[in-house]
Short mmCIF file of C-alpha atoms and ligand atoms in Angstrom, two decimals:
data_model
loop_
_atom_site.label_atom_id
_atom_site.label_comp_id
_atom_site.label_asym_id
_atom_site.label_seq_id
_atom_site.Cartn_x
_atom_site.Cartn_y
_atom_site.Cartn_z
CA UNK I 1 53.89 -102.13 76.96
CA UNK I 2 53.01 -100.56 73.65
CA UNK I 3 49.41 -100.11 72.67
CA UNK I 4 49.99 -102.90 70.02
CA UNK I 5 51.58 -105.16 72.38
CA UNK I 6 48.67 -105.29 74.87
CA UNK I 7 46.49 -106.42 71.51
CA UNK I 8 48.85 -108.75 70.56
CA UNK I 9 47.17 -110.65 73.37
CA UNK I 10 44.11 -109.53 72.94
CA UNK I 11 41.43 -112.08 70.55
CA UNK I 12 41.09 -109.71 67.81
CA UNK I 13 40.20 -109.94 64.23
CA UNK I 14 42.57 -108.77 61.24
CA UNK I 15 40.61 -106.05 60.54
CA UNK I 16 40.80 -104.67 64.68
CA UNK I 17 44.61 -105.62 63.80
CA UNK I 18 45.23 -103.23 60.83
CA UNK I 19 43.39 -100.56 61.94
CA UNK I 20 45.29 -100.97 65.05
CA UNK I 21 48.55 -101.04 63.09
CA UNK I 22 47.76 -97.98 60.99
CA UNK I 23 47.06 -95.85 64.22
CA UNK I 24 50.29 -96.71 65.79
CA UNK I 25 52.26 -95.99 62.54
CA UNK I 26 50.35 -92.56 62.58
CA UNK I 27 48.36 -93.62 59.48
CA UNK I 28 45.03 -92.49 58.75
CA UNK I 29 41.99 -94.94 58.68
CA UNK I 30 39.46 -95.09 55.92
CA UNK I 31 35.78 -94.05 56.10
CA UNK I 32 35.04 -97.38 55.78
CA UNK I 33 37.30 -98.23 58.97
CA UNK I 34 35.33 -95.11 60.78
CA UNK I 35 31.65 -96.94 60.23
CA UNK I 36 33.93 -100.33 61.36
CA UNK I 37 34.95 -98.88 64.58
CA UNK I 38 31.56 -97.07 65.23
CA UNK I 39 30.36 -101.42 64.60
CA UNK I 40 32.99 -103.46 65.69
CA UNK I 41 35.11 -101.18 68.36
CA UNK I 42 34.92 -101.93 71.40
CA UNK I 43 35.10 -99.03 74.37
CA UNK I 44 38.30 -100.66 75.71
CA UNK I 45 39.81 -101.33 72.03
CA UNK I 46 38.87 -97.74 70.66
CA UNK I 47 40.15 -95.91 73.75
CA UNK I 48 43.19 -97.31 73.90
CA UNK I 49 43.80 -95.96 70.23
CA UNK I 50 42.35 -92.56 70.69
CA UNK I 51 44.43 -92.36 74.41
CA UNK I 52 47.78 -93.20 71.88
CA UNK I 53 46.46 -90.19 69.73
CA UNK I 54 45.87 -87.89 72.35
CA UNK I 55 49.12 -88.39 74.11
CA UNK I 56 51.02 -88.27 70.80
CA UNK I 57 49.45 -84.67 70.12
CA UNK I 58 49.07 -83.67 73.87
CA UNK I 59 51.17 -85.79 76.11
CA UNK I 60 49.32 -85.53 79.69
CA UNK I 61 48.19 -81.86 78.93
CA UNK I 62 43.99 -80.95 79.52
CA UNK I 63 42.85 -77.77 78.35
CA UNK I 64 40.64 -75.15 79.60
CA UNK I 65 39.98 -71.43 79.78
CA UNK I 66 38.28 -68.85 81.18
CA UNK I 67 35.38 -67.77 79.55
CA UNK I 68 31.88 -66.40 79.66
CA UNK I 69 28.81 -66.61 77.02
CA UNK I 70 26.41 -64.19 75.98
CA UNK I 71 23.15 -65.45 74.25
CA UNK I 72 21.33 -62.59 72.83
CA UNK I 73 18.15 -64.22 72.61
CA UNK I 74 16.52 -67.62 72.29
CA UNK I 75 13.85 -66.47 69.69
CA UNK I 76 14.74 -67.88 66.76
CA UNK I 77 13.21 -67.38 62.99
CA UNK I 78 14.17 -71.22 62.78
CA UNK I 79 12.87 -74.19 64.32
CA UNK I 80 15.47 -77.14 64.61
CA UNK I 81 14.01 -80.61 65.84
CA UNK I 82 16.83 -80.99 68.71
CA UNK I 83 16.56 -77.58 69.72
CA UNK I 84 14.97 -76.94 73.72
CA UNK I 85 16.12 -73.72 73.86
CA UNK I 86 14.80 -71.66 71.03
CA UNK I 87 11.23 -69.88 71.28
CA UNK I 88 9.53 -69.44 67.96
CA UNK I 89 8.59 -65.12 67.38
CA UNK I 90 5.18 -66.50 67.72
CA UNK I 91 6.12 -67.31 71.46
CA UNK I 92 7.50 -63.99 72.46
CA UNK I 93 5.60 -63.61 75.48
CA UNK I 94 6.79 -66.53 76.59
CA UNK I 95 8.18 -66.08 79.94
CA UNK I 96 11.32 -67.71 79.31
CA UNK I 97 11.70 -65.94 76.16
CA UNK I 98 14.52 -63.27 76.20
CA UNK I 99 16.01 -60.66 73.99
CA UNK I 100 19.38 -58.39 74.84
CA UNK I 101 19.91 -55.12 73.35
CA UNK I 102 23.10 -53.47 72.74
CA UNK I 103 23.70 -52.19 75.94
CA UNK I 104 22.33 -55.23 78.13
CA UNK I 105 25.25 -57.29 76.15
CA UNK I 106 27.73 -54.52 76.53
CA UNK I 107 26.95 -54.69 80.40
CA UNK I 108 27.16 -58.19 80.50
CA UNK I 109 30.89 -57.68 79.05
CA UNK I 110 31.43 -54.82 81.29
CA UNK I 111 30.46 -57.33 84.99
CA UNK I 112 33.70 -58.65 83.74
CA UNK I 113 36.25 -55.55 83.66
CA UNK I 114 39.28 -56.84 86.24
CA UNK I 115 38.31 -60.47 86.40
CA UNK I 116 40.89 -62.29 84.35
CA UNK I 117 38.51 -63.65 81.03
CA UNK I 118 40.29 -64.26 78.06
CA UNK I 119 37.13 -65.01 75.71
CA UNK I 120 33.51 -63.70 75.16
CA UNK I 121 31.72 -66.86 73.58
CA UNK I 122 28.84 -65.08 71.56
CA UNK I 123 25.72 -67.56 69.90
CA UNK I 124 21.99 -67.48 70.48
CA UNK I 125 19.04 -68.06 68.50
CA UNK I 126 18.71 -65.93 65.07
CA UNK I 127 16.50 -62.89 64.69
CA UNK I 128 16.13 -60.06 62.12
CA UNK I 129 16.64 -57.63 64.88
CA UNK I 130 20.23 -58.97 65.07
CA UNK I 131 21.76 -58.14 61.66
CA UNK I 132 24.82 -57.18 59.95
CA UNK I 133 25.20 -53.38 61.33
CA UNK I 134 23.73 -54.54 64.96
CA UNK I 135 27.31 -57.55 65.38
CA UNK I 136 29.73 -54.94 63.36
CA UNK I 137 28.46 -52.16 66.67
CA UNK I 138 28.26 -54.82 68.91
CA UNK I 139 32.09 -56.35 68.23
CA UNK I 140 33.55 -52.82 67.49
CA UNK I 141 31.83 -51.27 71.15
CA UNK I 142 33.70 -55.34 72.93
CA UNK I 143 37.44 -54.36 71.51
CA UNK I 144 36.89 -50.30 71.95
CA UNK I 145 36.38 -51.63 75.34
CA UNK I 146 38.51 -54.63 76.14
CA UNK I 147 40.71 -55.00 73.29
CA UNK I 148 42.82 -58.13 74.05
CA UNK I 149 39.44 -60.03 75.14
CA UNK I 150 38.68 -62.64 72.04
CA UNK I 151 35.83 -62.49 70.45
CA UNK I 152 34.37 -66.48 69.33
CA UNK I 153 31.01 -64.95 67.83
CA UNK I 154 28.29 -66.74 65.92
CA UNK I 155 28.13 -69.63 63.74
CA UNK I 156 27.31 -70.11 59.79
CA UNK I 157 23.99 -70.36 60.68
CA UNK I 158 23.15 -66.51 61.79
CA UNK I 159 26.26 -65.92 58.99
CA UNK I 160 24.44 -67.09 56.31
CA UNK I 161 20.64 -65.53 57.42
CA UNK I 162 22.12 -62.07 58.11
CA UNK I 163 24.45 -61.61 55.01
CA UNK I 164 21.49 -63.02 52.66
CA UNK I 165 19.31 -60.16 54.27
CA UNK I 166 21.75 -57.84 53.50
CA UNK I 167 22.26 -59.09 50.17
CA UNK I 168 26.39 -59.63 50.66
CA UNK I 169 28.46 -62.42 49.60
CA UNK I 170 30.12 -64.55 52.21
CA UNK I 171 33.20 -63.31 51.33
CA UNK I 172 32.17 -59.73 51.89
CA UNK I 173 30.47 -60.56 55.19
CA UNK I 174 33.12 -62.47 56.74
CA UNK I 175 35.81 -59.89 55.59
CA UNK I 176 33.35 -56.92 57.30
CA UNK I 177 33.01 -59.69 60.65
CA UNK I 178 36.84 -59.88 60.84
CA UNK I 179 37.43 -55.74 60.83
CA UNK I 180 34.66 -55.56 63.48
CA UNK I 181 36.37 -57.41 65.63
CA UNK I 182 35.35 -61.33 65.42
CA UNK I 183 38.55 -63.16 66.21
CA UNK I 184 37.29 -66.77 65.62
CA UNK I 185 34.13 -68.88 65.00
CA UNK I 186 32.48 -71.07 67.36
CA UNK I 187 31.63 -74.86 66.21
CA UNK I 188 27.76 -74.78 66.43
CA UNK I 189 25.37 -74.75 63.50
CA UNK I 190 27.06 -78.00 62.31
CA UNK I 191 24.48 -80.48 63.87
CA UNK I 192 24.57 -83.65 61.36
CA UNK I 193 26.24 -82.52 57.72
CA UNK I 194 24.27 -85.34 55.64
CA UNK I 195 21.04 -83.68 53.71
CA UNK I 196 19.62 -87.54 54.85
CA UNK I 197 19.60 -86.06 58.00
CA UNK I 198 20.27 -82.42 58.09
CA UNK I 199 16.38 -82.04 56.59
CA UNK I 200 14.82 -83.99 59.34
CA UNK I 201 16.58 -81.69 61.89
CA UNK I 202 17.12 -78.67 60.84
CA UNK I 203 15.65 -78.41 57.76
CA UNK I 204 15.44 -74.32 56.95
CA UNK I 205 19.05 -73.25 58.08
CA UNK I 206 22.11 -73.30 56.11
CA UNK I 207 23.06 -76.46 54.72
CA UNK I 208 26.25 -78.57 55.65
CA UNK I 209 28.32 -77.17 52.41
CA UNK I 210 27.20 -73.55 53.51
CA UNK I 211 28.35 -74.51 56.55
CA UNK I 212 31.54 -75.85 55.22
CA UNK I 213 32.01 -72.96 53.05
CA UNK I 214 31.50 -69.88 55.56
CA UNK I 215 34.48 -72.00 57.90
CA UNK I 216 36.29 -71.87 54.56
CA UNK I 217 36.56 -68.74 53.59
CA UNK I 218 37.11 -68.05 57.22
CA UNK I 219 40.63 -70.03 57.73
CA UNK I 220 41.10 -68.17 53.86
CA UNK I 221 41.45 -65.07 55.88
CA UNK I 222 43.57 -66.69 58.39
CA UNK I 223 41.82 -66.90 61.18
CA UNK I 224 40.65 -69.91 63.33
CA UNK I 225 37.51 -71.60 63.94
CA UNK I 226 36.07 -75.12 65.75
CA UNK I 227 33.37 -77.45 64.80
CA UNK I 228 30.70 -79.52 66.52
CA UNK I 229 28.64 -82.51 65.75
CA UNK I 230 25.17 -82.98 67.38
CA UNK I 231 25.16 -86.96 67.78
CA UNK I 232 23.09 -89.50 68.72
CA UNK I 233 19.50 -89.35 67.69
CA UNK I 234 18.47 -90.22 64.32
CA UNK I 235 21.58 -90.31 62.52
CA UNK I 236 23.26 -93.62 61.57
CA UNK I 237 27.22 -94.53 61.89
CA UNK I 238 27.85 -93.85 58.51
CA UNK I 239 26.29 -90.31 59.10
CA UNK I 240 28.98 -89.40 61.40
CA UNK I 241 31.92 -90.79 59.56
CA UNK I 242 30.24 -88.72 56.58
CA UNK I 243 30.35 -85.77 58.82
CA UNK I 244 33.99 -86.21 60.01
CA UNK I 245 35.14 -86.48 56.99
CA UNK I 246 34.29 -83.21 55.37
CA UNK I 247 35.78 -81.74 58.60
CA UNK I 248 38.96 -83.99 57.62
CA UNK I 249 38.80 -82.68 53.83
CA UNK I 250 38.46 -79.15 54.28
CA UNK I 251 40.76 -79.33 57.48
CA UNK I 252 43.37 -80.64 54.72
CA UNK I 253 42.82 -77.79 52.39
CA UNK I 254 43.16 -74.84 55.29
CA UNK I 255 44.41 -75.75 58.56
CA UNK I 256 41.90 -73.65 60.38
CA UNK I 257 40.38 -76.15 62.48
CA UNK I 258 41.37 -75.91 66.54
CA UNK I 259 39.18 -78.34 68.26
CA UNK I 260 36.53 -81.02 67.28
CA UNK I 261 33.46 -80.55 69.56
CA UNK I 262 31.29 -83.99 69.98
CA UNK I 263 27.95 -82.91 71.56
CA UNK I 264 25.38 -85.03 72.44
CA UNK I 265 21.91 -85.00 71.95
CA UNK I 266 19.69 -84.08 74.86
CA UNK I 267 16.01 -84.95 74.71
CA UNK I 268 14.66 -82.74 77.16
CA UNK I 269 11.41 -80.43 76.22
CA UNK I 270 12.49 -80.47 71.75
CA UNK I 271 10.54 -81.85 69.23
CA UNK I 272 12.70 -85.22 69.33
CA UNK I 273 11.73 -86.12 73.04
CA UNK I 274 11.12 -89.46 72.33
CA UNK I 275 14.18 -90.57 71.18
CA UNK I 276 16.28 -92.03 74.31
CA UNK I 277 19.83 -90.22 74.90
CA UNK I 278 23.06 -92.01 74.39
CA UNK I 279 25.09 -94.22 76.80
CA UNK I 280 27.62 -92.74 78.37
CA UNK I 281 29.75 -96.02 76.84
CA UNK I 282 28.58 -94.40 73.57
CA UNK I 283 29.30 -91.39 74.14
CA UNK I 284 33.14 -92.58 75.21
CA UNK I 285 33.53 -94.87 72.20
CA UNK I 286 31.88 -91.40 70.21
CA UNK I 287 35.31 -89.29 71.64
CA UNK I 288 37.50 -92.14 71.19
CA UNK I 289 36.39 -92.69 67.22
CA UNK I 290 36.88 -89.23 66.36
CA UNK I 291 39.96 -88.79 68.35
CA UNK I 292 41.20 -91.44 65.91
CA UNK I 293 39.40 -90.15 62.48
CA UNK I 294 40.52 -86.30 62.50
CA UNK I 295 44.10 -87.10 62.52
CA UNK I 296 44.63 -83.65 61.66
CA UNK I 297 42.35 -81.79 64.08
CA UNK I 298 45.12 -80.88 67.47
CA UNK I 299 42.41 -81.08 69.75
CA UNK I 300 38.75 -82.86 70.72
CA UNK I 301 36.89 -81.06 73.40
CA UNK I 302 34.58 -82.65 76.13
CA UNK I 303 32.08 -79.26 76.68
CA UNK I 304 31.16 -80.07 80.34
CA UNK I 305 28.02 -78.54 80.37
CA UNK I 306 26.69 -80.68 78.29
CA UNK I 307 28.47 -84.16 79.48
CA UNK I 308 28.08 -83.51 82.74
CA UNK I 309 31.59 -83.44 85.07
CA UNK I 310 32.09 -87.31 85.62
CA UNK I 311 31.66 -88.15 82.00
CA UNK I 312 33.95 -85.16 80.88
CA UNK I 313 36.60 -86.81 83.66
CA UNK I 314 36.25 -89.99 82.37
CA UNK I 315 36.17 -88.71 78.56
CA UNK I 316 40.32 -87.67 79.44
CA UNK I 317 41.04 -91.27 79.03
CA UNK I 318 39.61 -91.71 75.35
CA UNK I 319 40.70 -88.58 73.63
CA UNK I 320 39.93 -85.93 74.65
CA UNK I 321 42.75 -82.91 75.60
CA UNK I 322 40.40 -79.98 75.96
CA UNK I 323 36.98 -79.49 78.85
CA UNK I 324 36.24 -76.04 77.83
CA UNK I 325 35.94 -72.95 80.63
CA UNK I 326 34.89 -71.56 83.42
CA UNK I 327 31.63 -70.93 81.57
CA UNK I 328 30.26 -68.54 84.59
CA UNK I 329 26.82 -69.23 84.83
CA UNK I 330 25.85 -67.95 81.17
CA UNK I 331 25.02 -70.66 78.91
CA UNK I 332 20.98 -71.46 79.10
CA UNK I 333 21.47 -74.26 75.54
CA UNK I 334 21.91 -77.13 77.88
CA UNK I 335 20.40 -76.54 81.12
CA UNK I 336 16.72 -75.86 78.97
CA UNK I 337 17.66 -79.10 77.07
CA UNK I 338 18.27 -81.43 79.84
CA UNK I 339 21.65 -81.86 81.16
CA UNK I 340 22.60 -82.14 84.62
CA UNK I 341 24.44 -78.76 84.64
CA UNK I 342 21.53 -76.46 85.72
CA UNK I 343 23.85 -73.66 86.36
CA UNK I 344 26.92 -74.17 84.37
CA UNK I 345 29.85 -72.56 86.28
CA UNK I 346 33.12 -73.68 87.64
CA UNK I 347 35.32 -71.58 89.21
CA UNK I 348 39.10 -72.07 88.14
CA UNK I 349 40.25 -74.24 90.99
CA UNK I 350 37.56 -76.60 90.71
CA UNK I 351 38.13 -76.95 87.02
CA UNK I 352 41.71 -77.78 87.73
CA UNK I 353 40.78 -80.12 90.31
CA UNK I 354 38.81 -82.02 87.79
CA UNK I 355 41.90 -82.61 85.40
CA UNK I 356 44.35 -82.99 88.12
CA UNK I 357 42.25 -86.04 89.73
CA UNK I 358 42.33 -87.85 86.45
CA UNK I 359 45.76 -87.79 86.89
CA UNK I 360 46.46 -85.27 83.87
CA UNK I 361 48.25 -81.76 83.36
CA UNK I 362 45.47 -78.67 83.99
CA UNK I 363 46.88 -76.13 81.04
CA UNK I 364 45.37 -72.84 81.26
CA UNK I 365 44.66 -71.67 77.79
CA UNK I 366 43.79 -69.03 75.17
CA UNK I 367 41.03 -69.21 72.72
CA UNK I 368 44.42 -70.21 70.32
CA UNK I 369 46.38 -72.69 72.61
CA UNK I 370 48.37 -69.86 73.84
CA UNK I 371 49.07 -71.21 77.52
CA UNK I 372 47.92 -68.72 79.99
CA UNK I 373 49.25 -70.75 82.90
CA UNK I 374 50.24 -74.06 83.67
CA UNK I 375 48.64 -75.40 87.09
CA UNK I 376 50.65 -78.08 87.36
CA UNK I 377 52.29 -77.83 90.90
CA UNK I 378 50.01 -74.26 91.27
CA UNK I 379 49.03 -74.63 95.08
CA UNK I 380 45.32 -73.05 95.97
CA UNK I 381 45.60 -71.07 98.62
CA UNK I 382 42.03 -72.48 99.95
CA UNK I 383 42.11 -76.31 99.83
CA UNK I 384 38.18 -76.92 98.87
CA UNK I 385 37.83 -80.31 98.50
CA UNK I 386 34.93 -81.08 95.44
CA UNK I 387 33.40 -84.60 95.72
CA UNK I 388 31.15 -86.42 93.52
CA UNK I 389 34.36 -86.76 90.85
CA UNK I 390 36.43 -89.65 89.82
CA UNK I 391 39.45 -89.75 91.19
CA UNK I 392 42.53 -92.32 89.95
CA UNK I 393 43.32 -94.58 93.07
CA UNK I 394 46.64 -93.75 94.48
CA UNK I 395 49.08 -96.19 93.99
CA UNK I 396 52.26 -96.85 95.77
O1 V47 Z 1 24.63 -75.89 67.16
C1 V47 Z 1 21.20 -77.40 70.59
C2 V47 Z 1 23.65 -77.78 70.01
C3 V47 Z 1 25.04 -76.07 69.55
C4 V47 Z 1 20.79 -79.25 71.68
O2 V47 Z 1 33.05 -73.83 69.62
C5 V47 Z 1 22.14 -79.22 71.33
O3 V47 Z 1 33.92 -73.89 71.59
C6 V47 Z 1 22.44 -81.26 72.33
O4 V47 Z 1 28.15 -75.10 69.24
N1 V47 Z 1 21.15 -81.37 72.67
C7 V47 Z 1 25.55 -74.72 70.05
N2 V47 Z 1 22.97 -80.22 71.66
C8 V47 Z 1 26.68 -74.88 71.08
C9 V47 Z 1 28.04 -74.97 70.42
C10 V47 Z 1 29.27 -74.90 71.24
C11 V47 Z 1 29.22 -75.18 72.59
C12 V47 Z 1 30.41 -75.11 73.33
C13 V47 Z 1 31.61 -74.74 72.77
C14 V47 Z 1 31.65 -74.45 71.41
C15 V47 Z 1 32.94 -74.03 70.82
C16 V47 Z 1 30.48 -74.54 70.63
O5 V47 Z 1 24.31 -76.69 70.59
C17 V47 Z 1 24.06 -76.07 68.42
C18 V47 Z 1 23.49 -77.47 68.54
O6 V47 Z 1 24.28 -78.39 67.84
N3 V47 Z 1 22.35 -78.08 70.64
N4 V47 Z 1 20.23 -78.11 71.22
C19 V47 Z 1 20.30 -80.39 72.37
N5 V47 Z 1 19.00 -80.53 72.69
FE1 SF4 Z 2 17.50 -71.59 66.27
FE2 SF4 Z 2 19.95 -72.57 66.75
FE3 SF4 Z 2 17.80 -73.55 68.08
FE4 SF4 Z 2 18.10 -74.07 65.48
S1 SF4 Z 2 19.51 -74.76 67.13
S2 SF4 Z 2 16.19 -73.39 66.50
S3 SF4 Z 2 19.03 -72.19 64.72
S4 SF4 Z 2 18.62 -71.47 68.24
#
């Protein structure tokens, strides 16, 4: 039965009905219809939409890769509401302050020579010790190295701060990031786009349009980048749609938008505490919405560290084609912040355990949707079984 169909029976008002209508004709809804399904969707109306999207753009297939991060340091000259894992300079002693040199991040690369990474995922807090000259070394040294190992480094944020202090345009800066060696940009930095909001949060660091315009001139020199939104603490519905659609317009204009990257807020040890987390209804109705708003994003990511397994299982039903990577272990943003992932690591057969027990396609992929492998009918040579998932029931 077609999505339609099963609300033909449903008791739904006109407006559910359009909106409905326009998804199934492959139409795109309205901000105003965004801020109406944020109100008025329900988890099992919205899903059902974003599962027709999903399919539509990647029949049964889930995405993942194999990656690792490196965070140079969580000192940071800023001081973002949200943010658990930053230590202000004035906290250096801090004992779970850290800062890499050169060589500690060119060893961290190096523990991976002959294990089969296809991506370095490169963003930490921003210092002055970490300027222009510092990434150009720092990406040249990676490819001199490992050449055909991507590089997804930094985010407008340390973009804007270290070309400012070395008093070069954008353009310049991105052009000198590309012949380093950067291959694409990560989504972070993007946190809530509305200056409503933006200045509560993160009020010093680049603003949303300087955000907008770094990913711009990015996709200008045609390469790819993703983008995030930090959801679910101050910010109203309208806030989000806002954010979405300057993703949508500039997606439009260049094309260089891979995946949409939903991340939740956690409340653990920041400045915004007191503000209760999400649901995890709202954060399913939050992947489902924007599944059905960026009609021309290919892909919206669950990032598992962050979700937590189950919720990134269940988020396969209501839009999302994508659970990010292997991860390894070397990603401290979420653990300090709260999430259940204290050591954020899965190895490749439990990650393909996860999608195949949802019932979907496990796609081993690049950083660009290159498929690596399919793991379809791949067999695992050890059978570990992983509980504590959701599995489908099997049905006869
Ligand atoms: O920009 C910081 C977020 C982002 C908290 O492109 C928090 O593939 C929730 O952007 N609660 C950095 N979120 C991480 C990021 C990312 C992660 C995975 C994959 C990709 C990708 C990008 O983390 C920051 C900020 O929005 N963040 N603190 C917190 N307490
Ligand atoms: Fe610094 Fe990024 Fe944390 Fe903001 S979110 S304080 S920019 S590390």
């Amino acid at each position: 039965m077609s999505t339609l169909k099963i609300f033909e029976q449903a008791n739904l008002s006109d407006d559910h009905r359009r909106i409905a209508q326009k998804v199934e004709d492959g139409q795109r809804i309205t901000f105003d219809e965004g801020v109406f399904l944020y109100e008025h969707g329900d988890l099992a109306f919205v899903g059902a939409l974003a599962n027709l999207v999903r399919e539509r753009k990647n029949g049964n297939a889930t995405y993942f890769n194999r990656n690792f991060h490196i965070e140079p340091t969580n000192l940071c000259v800023y001081d973002c509401k949200f943010c658990s894992y930053s230590r202000l300079i004035k906290q250096k002693s801090d004992t779970d302050a850290w800062m890499y040199s050169m060589d500690d991040m060119f060893n961290i690369v190096k523990q991976y020579d002959g294990k089969p990474v296809t991506e370095v995922h490169i963003v930490g807090g921003v210092l002055p010790q970490y300027d222009v000259p510092f990434y150009v070394e720092l990406f040249k040294k990676i490819k001199a190295h490992r050449p055909e190992l991507h590089i997804k480094a930094l985010t407008p944020v340390e973009y804007h701060y270290i070309f400012k202090k070395a008093k070069i345009s954008y353009a310049d800066g991105m052009k000198m990031m590309l012949e380093a060696g950067c291959d694409s940009l990560p989504g972070g930095g993007a946190e809530i786009f509305h200056p409503e909001i933006r200045e509560q949060i993160a009020a010093d660091k680049c603003t949303g349009d300087q955000w907008l315009e770094i990913h711009e001139i990015w996709h200008n020199l045609g390469r790819k980048s993703n983008a995030t939104m930090l959801y679910g603490h101050i910010e109203k519905w309208h806030h989000r749609v806002d954010h979405m659609e300057r993703l949508r317009q500039l997606q439009d204009k260049t094309g260089g938008f891979q995946t949409f990257i939903p991340l939740k807020f956690r409340n653990q040890d920041n400045q915004m505490s007191h503000i209760a987390e999400s649901t995890a209804v709202e954060d399913l109705r939050n992947y489902a919405i924007s599944r059905i708003y960026l009609d021309n994003f290919d892909h919206v990511k669950a990032y598992w560290p962050m979700i937590g397994r189950n919720i990134a299982q269940m988020s396969m039903a209501f839009g999302v084609d994508d659970i990010d990577g292997t991860i390894d272990d070397t990603t401290k943003i979420y653990s300090m912040a709260g999430s259940e992932e204290q050591n954020p690591s899965l190895t490749t057969q439990q990650l393909v355990d996860m999608i195949r027990k949802v019932g979907r396609q496990p796609i081993e992929r690049d950083t660009l949707y290159n498929i690596v492998q399919d793991f379809t009918n791949v067999e695992f040579a050890e059978d570990k079984e992983f509980r504590g998932y959701f599995e489908l029931p099997v049905l006869n």
